[in-house]
PDB file of C-alpha atoms and ligand atoms in Angstrom:
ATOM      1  CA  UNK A   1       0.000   0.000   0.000  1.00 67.00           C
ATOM      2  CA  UNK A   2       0.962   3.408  -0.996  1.00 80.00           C
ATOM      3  CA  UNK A   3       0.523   5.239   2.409  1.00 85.00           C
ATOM      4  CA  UNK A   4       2.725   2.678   4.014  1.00 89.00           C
ATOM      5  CA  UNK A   5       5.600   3.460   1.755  1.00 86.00           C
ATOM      6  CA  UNK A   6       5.106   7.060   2.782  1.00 82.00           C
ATOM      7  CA  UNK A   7       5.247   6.782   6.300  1.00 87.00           C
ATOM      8  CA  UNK A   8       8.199   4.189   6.063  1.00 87.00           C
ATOM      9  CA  UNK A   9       9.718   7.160   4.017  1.00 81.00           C
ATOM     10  CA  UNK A  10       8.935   9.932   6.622  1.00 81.00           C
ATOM     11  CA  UNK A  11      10.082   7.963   9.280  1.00 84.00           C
ATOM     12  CA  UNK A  12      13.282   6.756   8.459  1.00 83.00           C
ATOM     13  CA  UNK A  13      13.917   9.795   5.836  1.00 77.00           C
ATOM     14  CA  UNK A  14      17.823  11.064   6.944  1.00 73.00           C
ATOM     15  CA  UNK A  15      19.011  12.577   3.801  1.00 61.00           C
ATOM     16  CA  UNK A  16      17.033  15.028   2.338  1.00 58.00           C
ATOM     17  CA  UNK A  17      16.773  18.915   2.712  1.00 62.00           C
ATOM     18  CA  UNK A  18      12.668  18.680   3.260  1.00 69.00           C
ATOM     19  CA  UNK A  19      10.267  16.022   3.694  1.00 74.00           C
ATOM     20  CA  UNK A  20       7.259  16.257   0.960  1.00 75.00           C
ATOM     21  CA  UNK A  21       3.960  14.210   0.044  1.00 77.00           C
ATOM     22  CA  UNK A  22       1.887  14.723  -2.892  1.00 76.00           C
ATOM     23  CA  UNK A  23      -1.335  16.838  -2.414  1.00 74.00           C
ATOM     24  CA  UNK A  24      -3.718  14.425  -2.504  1.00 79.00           C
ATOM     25  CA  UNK A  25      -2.770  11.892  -0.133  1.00 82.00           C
ATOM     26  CA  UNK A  26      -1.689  14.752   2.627  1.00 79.00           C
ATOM     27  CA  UNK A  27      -5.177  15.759   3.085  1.00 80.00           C
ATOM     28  CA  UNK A  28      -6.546  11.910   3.005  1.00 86.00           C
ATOM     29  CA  UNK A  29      -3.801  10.981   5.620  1.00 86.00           C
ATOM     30  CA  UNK A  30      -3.045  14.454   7.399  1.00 83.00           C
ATOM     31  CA  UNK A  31      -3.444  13.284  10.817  1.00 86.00           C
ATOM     32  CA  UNK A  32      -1.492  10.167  10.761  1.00 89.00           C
ATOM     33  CA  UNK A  33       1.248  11.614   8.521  1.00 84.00           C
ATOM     34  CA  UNK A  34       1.614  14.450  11.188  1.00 82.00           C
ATOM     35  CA  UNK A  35       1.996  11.931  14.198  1.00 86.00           C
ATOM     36  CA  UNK A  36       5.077   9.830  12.157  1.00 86.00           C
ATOM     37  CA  UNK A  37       5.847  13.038  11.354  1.00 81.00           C
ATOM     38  CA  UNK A  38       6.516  14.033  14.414  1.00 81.00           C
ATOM     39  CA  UNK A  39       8.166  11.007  15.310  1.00 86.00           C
ATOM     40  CA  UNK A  40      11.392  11.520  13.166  1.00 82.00           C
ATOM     41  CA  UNK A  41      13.989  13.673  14.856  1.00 79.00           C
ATOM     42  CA  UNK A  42      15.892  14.907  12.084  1.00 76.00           C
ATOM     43  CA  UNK A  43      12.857  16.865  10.992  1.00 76.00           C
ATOM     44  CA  UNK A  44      10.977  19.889  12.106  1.00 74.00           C
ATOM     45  CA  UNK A  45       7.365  20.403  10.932  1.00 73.00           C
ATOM     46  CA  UNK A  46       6.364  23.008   8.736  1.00 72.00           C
ATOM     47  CA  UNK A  47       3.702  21.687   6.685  1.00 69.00           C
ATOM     48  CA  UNK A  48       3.422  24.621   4.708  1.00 68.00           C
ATOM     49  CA  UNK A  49       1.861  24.448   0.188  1.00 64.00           C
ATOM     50  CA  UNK A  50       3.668  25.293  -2.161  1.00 60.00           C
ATOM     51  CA  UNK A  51       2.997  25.737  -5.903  1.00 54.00           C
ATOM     52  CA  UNK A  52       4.880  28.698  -7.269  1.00 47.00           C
ATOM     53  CA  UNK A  53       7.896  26.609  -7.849  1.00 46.00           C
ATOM     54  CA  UNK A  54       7.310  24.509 -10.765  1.00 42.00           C
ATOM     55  CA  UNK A  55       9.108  21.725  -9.609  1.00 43.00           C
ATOM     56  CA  UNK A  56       7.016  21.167  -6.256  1.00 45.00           C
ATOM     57  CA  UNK A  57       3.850  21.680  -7.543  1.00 46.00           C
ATOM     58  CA  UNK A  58       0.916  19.777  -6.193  1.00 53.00           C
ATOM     59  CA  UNK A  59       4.165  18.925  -3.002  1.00 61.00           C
ATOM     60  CA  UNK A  60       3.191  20.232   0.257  1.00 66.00           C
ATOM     61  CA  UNK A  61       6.488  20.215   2.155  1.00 68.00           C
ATOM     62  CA  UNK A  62       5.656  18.402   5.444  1.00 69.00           C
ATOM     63  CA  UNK A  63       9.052  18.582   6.959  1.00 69.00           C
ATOM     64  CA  UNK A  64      12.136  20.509   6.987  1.00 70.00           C
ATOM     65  CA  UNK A  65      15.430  19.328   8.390  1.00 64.00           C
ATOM     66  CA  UNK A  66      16.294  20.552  11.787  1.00 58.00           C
ATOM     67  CA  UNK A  67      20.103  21.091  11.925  1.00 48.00           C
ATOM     68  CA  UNK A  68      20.651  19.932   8.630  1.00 48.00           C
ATOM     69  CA  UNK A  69      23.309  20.414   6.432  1.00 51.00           C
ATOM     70  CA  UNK A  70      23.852  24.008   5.543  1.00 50.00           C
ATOM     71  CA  UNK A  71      23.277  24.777   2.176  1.00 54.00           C
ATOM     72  CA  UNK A  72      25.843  27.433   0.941  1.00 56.00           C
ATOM     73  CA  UNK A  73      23.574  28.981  -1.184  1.00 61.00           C
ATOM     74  CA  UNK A  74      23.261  32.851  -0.764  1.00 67.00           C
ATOM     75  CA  UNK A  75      19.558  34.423  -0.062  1.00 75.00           C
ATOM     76  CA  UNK A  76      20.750  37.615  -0.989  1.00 73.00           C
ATOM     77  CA  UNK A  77      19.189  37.504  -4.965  1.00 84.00           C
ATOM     78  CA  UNK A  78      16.609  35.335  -3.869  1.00 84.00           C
ATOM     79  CA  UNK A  79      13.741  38.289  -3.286  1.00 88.00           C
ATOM     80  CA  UNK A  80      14.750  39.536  -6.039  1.00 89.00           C
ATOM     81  CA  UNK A  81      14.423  36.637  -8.558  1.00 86.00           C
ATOM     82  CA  UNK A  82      11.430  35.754  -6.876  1.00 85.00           C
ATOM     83  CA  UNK A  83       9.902  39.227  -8.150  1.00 88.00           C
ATOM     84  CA  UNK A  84      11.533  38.631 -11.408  1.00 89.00           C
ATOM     85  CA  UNK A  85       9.149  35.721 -12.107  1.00 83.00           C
ATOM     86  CA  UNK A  86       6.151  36.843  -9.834  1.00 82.00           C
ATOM     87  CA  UNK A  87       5.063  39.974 -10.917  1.00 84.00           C
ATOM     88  CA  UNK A  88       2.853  41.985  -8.878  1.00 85.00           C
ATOM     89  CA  UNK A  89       3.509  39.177  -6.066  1.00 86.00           C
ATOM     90  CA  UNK A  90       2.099  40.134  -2.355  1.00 88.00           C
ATOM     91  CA  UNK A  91       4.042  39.810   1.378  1.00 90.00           C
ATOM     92  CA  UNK A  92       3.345  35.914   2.433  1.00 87.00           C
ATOM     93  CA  UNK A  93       2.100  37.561   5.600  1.00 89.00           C
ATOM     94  CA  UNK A  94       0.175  40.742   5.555  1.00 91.00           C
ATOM     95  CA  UNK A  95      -0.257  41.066   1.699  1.00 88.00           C
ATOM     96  CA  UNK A  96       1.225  44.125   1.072  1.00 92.00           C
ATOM     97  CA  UNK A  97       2.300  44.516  -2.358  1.00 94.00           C
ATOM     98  CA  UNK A  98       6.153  43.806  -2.899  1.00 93.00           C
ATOM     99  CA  UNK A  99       8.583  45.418  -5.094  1.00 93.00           C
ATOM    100  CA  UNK A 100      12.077  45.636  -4.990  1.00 90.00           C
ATOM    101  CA  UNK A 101      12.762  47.943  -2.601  1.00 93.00           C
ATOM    102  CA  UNK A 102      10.541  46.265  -0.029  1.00 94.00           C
ATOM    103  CA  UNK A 103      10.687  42.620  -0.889  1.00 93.00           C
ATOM    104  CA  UNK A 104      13.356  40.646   1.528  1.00 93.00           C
ATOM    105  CA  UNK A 105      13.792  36.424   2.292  1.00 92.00           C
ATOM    106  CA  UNK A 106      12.410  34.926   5.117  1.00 91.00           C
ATOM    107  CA  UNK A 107      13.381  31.872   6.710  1.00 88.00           C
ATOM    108  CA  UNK A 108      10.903  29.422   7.680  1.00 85.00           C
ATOM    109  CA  UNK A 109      13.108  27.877   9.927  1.00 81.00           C
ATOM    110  CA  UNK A 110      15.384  30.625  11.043  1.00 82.00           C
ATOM    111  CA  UNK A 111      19.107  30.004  10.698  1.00 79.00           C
ATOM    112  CA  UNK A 112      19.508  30.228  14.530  1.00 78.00           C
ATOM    113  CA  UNK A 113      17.257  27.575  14.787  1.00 75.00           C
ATOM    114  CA  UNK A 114      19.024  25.281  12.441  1.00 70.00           C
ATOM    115  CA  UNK A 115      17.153  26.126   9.161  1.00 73.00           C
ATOM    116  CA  UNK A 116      19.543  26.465   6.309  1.00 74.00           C
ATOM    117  CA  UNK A 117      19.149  28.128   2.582  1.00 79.00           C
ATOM    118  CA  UNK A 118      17.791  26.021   0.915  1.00 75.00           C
ATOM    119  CA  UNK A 119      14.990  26.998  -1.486  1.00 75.00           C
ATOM    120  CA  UNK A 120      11.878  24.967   0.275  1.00 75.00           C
ATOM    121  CA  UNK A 121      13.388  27.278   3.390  1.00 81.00           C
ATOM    122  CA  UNK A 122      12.977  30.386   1.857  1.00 85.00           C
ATOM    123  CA  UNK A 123       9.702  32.492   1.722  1.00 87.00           C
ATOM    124  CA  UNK A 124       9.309  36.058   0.051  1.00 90.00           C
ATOM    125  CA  UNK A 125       8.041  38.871   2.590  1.00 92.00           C
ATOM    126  CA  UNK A 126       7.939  42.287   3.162  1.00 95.00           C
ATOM    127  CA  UNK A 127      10.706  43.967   5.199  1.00 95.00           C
ATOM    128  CA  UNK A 128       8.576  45.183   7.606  1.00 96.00           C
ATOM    129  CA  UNK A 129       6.626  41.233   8.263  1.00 95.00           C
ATOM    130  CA  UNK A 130      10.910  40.003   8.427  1.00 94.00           C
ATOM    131  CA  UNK A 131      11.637  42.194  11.288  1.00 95.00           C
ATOM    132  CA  UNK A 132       8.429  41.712  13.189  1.00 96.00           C
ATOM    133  CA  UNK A 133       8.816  38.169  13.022  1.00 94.00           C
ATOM    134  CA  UNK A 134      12.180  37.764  14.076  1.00 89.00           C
ATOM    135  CA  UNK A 135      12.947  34.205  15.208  1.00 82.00           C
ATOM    136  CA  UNK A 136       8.770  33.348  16.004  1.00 88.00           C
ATOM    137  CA  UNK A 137       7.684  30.258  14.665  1.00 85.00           C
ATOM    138  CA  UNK A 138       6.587  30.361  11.124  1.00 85.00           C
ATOM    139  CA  UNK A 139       3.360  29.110  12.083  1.00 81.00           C
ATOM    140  CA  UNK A 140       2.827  31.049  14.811  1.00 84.00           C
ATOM    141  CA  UNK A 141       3.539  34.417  12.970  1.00 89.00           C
ATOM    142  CA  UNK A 142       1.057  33.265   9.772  1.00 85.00           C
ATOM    143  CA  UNK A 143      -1.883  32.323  12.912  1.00 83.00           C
ATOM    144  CA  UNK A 144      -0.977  35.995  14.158  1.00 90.00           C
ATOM    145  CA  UNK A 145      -0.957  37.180  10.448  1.00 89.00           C
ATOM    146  CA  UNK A 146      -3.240  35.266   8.842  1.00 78.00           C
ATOM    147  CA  UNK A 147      -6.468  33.348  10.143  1.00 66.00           C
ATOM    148  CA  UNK A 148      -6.998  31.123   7.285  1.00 67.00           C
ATOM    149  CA  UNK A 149      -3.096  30.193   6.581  1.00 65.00           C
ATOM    150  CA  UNK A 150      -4.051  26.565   7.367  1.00 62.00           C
ATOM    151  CA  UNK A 151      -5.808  27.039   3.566  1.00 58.00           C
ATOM    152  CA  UNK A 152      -2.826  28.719   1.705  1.00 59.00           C
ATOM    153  CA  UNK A 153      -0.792  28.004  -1.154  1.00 54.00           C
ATOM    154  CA  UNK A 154       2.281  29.456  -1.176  1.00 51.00           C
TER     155      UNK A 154
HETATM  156 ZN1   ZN B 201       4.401  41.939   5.177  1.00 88.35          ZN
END
């Protein structure tokens, strides 16, 4: 069976930068996926949806690893690329419109908390959302930002 295979996967999963299912089966299996989840170490939870890059479409990234290798990657261009091919694209938290003087890259786990650069790591934001959020939880700052986040694609 399929979801076996999955949970075998997120369980014993070492290597990779993030832990991903396809769309379908997480919302069939959300709550047992969360529990084994939960149960492998090397992970932290995000569970966040992604679609806007091509190659994790219809993903949501369930997992990201927690003190991970890091990935030497610099964020610095990342906003800005992000614009390049999002055009008129919005803060992930308050919806403010972003251009280039505002737009900045957010950790979703911060650095100081093990995240690394990777690109399922990175979010788009405004400056303003980056400094409130400081080192908060990623989910806790979209539940202060956002009611409905549970429902977002990002
Ligand atoms: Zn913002």
């Amino acid at each position: 069976m399929r979801l076996i295979k999955i949970l075998k996967f997120i369980y014993k999963s070492e290597h990779p930068h993030f832990l991903s299912v396809d769309k379908e089966t997480y919302f069939k299996w959300k709550f047992i996926i969360r529990i084994v989840m939960n149960l492998n170490k090397s992970y932290k939870s995000c569970e966040i949806l992604r679609k806007k890059y091509k190659l994790m479409e219809d993903f949501v990234v369930i997992g990201l690893k927690y003190n991970g290798k890091n990935v030497k990657r610099r964020t610095a261009g990342f906003a800005k690329e992000f614009l390049d091919d999002n055009v008129g694209a919005n803060c992930i938290y308050c919806d403010t419109e972003l251009n280039k003087k505002n737009a900045t890259a957010d950790h979703i786990i911060p650095i100081s908390d093990g995240g690394n650069n990777c690109k399922v790591n990175l979010v788009v934001c405004c400056k303003y959302c980056n400094n409130e959020r400081g080192n908060l939880d990623f989910r806790e700052f979209m539940r202060l930002k956002k009611r409905n986040y549970k429902n977002l694609f990002i």
